[in-house]
CSV table of C-alpha atoms in Angstrom, one decimal:
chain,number,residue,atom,x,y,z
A,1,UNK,CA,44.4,-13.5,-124.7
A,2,UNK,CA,41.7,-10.7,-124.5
A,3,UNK,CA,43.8,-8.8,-122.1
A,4,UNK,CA,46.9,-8.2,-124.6
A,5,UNK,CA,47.3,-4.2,-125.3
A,6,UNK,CA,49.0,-3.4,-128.5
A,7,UNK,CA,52.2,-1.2,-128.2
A,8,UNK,CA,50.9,1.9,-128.7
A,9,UNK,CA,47.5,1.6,-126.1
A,10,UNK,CA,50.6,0.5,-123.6
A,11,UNK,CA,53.0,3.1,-124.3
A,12,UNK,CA,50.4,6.0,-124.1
A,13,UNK,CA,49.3,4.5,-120.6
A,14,UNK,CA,52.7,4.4,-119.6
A,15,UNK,CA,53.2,8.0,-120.8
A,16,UNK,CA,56.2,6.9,-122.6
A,17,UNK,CA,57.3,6.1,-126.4
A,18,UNK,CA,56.9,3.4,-128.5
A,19,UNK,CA,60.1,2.7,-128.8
A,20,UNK,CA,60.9,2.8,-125.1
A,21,UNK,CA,58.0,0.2,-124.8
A,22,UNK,CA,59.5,-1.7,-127.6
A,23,UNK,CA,63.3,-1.4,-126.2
A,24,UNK,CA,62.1,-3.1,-122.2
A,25,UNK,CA,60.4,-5.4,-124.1
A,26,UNK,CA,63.4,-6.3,-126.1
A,27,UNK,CA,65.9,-6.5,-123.5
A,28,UNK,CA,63.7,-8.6,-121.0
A,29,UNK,CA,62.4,-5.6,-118.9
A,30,UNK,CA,59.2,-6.6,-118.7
A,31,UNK,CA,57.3,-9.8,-120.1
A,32,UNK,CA,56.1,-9.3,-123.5
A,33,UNK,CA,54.2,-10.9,-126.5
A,34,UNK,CA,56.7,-10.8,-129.5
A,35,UNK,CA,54.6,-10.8,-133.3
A,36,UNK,CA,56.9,-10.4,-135.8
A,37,UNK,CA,58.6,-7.2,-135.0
A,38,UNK,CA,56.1,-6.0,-132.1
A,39,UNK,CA,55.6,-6.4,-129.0
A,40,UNK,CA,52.2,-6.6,-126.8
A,41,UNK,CA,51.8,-6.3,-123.7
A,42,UNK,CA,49.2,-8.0,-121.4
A,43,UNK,CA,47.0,-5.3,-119.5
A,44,UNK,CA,48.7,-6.5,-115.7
A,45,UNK,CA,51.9,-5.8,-116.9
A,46,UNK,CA,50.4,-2.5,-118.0
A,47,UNK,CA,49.6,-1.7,-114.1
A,48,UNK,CA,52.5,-2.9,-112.8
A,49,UNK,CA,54.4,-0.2,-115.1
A,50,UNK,CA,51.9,2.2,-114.3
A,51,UNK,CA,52.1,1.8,-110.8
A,52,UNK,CA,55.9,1.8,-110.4
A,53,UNK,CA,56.2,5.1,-112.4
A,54,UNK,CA,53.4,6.5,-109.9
A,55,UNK,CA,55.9,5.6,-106.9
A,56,UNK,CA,58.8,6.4,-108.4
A,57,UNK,CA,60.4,3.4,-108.8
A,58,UNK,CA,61.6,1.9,-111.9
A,59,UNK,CA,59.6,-1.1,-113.5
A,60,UNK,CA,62.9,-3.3,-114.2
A,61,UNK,CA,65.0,-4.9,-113.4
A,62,UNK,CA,63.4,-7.3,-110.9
A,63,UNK,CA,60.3,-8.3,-112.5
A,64,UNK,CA,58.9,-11.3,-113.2
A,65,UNK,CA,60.4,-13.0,-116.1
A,66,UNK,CA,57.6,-15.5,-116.2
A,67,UNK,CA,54.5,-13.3,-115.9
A,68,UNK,CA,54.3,-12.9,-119.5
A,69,UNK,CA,54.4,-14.8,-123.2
A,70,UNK,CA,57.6,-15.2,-125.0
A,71,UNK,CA,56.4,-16.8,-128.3
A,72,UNK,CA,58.2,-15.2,-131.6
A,73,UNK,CA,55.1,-15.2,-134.4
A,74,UNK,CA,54.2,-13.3,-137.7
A,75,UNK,CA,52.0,-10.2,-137.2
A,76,UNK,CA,49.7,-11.1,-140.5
A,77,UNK,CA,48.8,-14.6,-138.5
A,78,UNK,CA,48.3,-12.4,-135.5
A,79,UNK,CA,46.7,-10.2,-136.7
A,80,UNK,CA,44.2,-12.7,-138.7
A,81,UNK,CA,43.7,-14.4,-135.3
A,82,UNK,CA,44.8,-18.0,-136.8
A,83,UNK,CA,46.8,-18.7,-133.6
A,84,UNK,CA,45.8,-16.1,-130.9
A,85,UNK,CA,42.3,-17.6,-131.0
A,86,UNK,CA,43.3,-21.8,-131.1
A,87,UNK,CA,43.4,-23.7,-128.2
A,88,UNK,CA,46.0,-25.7,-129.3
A,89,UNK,CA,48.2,-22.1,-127.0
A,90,UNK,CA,47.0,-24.5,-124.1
A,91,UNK,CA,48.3,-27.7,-125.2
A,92,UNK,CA,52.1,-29.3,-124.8
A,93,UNK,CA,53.7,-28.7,-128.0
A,94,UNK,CA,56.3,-30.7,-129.8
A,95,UNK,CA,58.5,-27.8,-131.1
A,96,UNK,CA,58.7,-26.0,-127.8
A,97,UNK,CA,58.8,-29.0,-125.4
A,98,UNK,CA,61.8,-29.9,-128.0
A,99,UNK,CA,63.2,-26.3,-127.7
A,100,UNK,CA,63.2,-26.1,-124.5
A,101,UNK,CA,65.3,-29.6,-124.3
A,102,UNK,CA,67.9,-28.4,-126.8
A,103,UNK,CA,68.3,-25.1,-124.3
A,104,UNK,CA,66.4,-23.1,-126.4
A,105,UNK,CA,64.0,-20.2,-125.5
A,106,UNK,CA,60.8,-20.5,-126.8
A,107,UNK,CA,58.6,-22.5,-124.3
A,108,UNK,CA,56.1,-22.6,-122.0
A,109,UNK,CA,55.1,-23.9,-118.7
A,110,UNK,CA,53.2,-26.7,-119.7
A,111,UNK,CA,56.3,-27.3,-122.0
A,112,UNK,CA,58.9,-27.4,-118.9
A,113,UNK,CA,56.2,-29.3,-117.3
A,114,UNK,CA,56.5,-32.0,-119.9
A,115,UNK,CA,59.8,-31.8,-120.3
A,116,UNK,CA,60.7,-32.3,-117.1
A,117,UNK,CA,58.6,-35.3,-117.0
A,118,UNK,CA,60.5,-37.0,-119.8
A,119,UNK,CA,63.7,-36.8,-117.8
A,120,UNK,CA,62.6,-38.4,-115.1
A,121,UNK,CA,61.4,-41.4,-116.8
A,122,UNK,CA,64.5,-41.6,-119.0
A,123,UNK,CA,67.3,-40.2,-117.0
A,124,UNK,CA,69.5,-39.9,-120.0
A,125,UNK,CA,68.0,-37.6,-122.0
A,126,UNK,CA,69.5,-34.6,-120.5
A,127,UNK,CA,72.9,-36.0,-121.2
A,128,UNK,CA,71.3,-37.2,-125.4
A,129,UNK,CA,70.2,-33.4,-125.8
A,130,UNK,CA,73.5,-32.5,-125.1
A,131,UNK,CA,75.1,-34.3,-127.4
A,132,UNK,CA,72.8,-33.9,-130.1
A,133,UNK,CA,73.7,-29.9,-130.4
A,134,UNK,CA,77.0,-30.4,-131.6
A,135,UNK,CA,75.6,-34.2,-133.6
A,136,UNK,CA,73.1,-31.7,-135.6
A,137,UNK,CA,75.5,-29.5,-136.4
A,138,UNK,CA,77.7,-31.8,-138.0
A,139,UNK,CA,75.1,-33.1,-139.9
A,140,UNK,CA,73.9,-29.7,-141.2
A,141,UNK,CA,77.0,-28.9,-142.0
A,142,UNK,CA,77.2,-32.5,-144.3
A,143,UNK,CA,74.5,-31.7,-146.1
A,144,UNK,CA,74.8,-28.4,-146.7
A,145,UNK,CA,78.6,-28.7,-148.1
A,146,UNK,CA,77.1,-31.0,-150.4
A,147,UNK,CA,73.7,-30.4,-152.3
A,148,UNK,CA,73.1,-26.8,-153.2
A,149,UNK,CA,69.4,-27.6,-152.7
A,150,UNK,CA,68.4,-28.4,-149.1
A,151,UNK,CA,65.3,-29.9,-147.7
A,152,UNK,CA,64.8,-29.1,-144.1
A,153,UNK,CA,61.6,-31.4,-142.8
A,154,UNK,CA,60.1,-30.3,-139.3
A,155,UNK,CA,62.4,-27.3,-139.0
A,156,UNK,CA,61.1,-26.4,-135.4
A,157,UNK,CA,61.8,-23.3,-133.8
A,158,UNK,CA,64.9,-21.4,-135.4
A,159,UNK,CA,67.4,-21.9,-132.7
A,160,UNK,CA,70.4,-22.9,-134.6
A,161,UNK,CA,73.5,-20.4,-134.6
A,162,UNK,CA,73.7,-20.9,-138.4
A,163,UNK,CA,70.5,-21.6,-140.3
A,164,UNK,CA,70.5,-24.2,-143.2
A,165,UNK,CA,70.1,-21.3,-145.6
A,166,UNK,CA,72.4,-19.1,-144.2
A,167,UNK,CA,75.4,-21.6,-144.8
A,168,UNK,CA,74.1,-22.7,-148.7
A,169,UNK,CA,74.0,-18.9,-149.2
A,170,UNK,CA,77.9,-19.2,-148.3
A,171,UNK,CA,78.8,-22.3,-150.4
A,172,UNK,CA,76.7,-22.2,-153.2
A,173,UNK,CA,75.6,-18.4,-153.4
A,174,UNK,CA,72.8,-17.6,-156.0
A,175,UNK,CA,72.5,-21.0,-156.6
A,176,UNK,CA,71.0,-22.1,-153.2
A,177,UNK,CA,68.0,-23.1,-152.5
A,178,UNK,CA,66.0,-24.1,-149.0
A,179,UNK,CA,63.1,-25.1,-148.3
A,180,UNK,CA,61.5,-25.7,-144.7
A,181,UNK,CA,58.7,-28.0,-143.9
A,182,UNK,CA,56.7,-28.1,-140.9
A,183,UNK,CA,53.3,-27.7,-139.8
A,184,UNK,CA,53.0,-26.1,-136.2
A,185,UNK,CA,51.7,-23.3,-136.5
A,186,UNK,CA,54.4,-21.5,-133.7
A,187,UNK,CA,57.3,-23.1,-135.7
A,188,UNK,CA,55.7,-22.0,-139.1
A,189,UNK,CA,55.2,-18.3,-137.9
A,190,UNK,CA,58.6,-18.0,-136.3
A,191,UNK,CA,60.3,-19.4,-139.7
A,192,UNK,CA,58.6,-17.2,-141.8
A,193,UNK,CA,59.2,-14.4,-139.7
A,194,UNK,CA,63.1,-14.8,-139.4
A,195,UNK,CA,64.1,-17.4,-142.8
A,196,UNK,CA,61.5,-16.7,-145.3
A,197,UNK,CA,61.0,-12.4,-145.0
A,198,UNK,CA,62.9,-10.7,-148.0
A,199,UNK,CA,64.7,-8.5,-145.3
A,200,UNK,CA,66.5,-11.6,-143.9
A,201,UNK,CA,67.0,-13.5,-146.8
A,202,UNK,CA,68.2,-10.9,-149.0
A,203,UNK,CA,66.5,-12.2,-152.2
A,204,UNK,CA,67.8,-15.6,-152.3
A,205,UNK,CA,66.0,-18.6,-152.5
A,206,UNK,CA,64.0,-19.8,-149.2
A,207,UNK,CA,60.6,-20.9,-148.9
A,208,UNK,CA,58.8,-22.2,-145.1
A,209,UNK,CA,55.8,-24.6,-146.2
A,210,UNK,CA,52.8,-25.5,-144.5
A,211,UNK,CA,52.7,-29.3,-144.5
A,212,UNK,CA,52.5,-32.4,-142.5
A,213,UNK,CA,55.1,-34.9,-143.2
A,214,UNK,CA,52.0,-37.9,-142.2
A,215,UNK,CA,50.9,-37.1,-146.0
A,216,UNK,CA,53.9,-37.5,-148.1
A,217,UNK,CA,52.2,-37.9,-151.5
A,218,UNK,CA,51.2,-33.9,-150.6
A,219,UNK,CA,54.4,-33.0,-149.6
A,220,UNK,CA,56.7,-34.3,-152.8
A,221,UNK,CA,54.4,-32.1,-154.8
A,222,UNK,CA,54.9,-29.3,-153.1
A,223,UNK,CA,58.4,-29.8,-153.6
A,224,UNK,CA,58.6,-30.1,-157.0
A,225,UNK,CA,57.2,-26.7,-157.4
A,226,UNK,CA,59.6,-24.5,-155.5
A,227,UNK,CA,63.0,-27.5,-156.0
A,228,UNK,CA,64.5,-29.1,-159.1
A,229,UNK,CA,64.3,-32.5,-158.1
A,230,UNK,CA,66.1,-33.7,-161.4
A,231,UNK,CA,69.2,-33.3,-159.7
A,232,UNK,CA,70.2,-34.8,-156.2
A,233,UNK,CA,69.2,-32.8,-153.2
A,234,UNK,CA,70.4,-32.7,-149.6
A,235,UNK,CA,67.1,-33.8,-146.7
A,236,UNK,CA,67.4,-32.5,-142.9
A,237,UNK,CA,65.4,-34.1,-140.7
A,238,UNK,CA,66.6,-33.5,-136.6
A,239,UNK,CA,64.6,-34.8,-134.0
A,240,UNK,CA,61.6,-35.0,-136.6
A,241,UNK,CA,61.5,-38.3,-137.4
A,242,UNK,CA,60.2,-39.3,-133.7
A,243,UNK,CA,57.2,-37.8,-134.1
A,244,UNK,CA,56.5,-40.3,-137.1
A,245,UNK,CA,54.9,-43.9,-135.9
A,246,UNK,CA,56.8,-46.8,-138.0
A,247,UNK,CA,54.1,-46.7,-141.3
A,248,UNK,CA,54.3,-42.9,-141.7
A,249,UNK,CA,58.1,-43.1,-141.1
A,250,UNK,CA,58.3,-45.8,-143.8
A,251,UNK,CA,55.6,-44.4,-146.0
A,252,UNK,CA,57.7,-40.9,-146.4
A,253,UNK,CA,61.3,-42.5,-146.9
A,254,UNK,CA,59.5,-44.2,-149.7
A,255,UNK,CA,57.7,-41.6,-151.2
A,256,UNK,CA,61.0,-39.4,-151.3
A,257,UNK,CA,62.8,-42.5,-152.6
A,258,UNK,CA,60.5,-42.4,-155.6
A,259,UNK,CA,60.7,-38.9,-156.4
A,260,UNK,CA,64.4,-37.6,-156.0
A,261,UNK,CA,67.2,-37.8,-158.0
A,262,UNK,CA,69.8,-41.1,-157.3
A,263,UNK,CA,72.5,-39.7,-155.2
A,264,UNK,CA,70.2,-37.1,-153.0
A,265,UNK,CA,71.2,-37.2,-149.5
A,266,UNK,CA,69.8,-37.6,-145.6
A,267,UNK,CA,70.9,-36.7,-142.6
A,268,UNK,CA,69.3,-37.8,-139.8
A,269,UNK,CA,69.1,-37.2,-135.9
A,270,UNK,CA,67.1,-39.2,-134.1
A,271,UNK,CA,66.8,-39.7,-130.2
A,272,UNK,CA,68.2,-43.4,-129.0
A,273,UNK,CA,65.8,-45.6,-126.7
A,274,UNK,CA,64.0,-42.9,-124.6
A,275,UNK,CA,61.4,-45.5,-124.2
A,276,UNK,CA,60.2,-44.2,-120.8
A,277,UNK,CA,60.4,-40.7,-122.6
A,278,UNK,CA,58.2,-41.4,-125.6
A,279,UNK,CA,56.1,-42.9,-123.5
A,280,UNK,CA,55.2,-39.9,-121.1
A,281,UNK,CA,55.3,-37.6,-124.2
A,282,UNK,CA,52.8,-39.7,-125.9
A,283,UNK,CA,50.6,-39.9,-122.4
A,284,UNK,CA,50.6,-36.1,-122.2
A,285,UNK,CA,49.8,-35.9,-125.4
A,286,UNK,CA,46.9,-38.3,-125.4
A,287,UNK,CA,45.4,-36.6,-122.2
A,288,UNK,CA,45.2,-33.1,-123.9
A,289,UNK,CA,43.9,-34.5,-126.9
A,290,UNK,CA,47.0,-33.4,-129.1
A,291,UNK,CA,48.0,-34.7,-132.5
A,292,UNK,CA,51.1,-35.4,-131.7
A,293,UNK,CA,53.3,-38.6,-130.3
A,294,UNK,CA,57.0,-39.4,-129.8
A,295,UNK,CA,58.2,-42.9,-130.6
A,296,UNK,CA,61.4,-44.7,-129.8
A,297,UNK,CA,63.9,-46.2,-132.1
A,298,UNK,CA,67.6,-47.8,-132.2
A,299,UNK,CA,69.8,-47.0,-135.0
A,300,UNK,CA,69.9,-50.4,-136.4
A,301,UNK,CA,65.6,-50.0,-136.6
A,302,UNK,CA,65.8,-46.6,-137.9
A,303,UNK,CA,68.8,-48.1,-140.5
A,304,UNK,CA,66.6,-50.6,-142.1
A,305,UNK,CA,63.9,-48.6,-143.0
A,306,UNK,CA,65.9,-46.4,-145.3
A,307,UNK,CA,67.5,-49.3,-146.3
A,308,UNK,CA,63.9,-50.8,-148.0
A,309,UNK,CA,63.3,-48.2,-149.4
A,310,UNK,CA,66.7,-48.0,-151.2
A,311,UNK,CA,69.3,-45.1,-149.1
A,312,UNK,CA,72.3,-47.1,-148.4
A,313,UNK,CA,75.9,-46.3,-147.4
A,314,UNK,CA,74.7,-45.8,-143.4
A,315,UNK,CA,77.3,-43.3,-142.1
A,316,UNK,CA,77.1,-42.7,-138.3
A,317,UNK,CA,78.1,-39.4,-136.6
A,318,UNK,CA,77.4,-39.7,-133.2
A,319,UNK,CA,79.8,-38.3,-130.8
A,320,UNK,CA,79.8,-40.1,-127.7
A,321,UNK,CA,79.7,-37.6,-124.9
A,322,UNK,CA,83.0,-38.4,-122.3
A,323,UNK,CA,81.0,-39.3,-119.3
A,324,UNK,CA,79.6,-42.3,-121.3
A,325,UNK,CA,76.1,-43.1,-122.2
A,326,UNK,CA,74.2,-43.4,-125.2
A,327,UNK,CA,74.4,-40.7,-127.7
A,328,UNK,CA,71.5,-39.5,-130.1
A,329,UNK,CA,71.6,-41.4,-133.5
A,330,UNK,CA,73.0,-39.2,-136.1
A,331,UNK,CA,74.1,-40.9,-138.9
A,332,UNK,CA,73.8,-39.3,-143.6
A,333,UNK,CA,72.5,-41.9,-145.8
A,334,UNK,CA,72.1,-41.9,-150.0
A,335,UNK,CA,69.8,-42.3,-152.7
A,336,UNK,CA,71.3,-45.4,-154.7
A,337,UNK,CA,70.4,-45.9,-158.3
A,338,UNK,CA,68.3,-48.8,-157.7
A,339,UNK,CA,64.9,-47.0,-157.5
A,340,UNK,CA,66.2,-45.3,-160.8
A,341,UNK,CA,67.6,-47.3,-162.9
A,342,UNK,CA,68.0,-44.9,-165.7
A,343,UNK,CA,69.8,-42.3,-163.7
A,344,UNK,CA,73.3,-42.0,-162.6
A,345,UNK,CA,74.9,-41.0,-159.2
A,346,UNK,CA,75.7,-37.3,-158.9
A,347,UNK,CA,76.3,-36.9,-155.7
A,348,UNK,CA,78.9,-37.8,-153.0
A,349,UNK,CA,79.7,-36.5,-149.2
A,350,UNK,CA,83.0,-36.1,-149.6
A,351,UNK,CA,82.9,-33.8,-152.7
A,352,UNK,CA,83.4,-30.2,-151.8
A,353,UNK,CA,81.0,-27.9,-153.9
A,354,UNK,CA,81.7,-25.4,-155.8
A,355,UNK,CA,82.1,-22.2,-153.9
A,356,UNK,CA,80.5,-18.8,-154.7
A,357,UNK,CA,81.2,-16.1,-152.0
């Protein structure tokens, strides 16, 4: 990444202004590094401009719209070096492998690469990511409409129309509260620069966390500080929980058993089968040394687990996509009393909150 200009070295090359560097950028005229709200520029995308404007012909539109890096981060990481300097920039990576899957745009090469391997080994995965776009939202929206405080566990790349925040700030107003969980570091730099900066939260209550859901003991503490979890709260956790083998699945449904209120919520998506998937993932993973995996699970597994550790009252929402197949598991579970005896339940799905517009 030595070769990355910052806007100003780029735009006096070019002989034009900042903000006429910043403004091709922005609308896809030529390939850019996005940091926060600036935009590098790598030094052969420099000549290209350069040469064009010495010809006389205009740099855009028909460039190469892979030649550069479309990555959203913060500029303080940037700027620190904490991701332009990992090799991990090399490596397949779960939230923009997954992005790129949900038809998002945040991903590389090596991402499609991987991607694309995944659908061939499980043919029906296209179709599942389909499906689950319209599955998570109707999860989201479940959880949302009922717990003013919201849990949002490997929040990804932001690529939803409607963040989690966005629609508690709409129900619940000053009372809302999110909090988003993950610890890849392109997924933590993109939430922090579009969920957690005062500019686009506007004061209200949103915090993006650094921590890996493998340690749960780490990450109910962390909650505690920033959530009151006295009261029932609403967890989100889509297409996270694959990335969890069976004991660190059932060791973090435990440990939030333990520590929320009776009557918190979960709503879960989950990919369905995707053996041949998982597998290739996992490979890929593997060969690049990566700490990451993807493991396959049926509802009925996936159902039992929360059931040990006391969430009951299953309730499936996945739509079935008209040409057939198998949809993505989507399904809300609760907290029942049992792990608190001394509490009582507060919470239902079907009760509308409160509204403060």
């Amino acid at each position: 990444m030595d070769d990355l200009l910052t806007p100003a070295q780029a735009a006096t090359q070019w002989g034009v202004s900042y903000a006429t560097a910043a403004r091709w950028a922005r609308e896809g005229t030529i390939p850019a590094l996005h940091v926060g709200r600036r935009y590098y520029y790598r030094q052969g995308t420099v000549d290209h401009v350069r040469r064009a404007r010495t010809t006389g012909v205009a740099p855009y539109p028909n460039h190469c719209a892979n030649a550069g890096v479309a990555m959203t981060m913060t500029w303080g990481a940037a700027r620190s070096g904490t991701l332009l300097d990992r090799e991990e920039w090399a490596l397949t990576n779960a939230a923009r492998t997954f992005d790129y899957l949900d038809y998002g745009k945040d991903s590389w090469s090596q991402d499609h690469h991987t991607a694309v391997k995944m659908a061939e080994a499980s043919p029906g995965l296209a179709g599942q990511m389909l499906v689950h776009r319209k599955a998570r939202e109707g999860v989201v929206d479940a959880v949302c409409h009922s717990f003013s405080q919201v849990i949002d566990l490997g929040c990804g790349l932001p690529t939803m129309r409607r963040a989690p925040h966005e629609r508690g700030r709409v129900l619940w107003g000053s009372r809302a509260r999110t909090v988003y969980v993950d610890h890849d570091l392109a997924a933590l730099a993109a939430a922090r620069a579009w969920w957690e900066h005062p500019a686009q939260v506007r004061g209200y209550n949103v915090r993006v966390l650094d921590l890996d859901l493998r340690f749960p003991e780490t990450l109910v503490n962390a909650l505690g500080e920033h959530l009151d979890l006295s009261v029932p709260v609403g967890v989100l956790s889509t297409l996270t929980l694959d990335h969890l083998q069976d004991e660190e699945l059932a060791g973090l449904v435990e440990a939030l058993a333990a520590r929320l209120a009776p009557g918190s919520g979960w709503g879960v998506t989950h990919l369905s089968g995707m053996v041949g998937a998982a597998g290739v993932y996992t490979d890929q993973a593997r060969e690049q040394g990566a700490d990451t995996r993807l493991v396959a699970r049926d509802s009925d597994g996936l159902r039992k687990v929360f059931k040990a550790a006391g969430w009951g009252r299953w309730r499936g929402l996945s739509p079935r996509e008209s040409g057939g197949g198998e949809p993505p598991i989507a399904a809300l579970t609760t907290l029942g009393t049992s792990t608190h005896p001394d509490r009582t339940d507060r919470a239902s799905w079907t009760a509308p909150p409160e509204r403060h517009l």
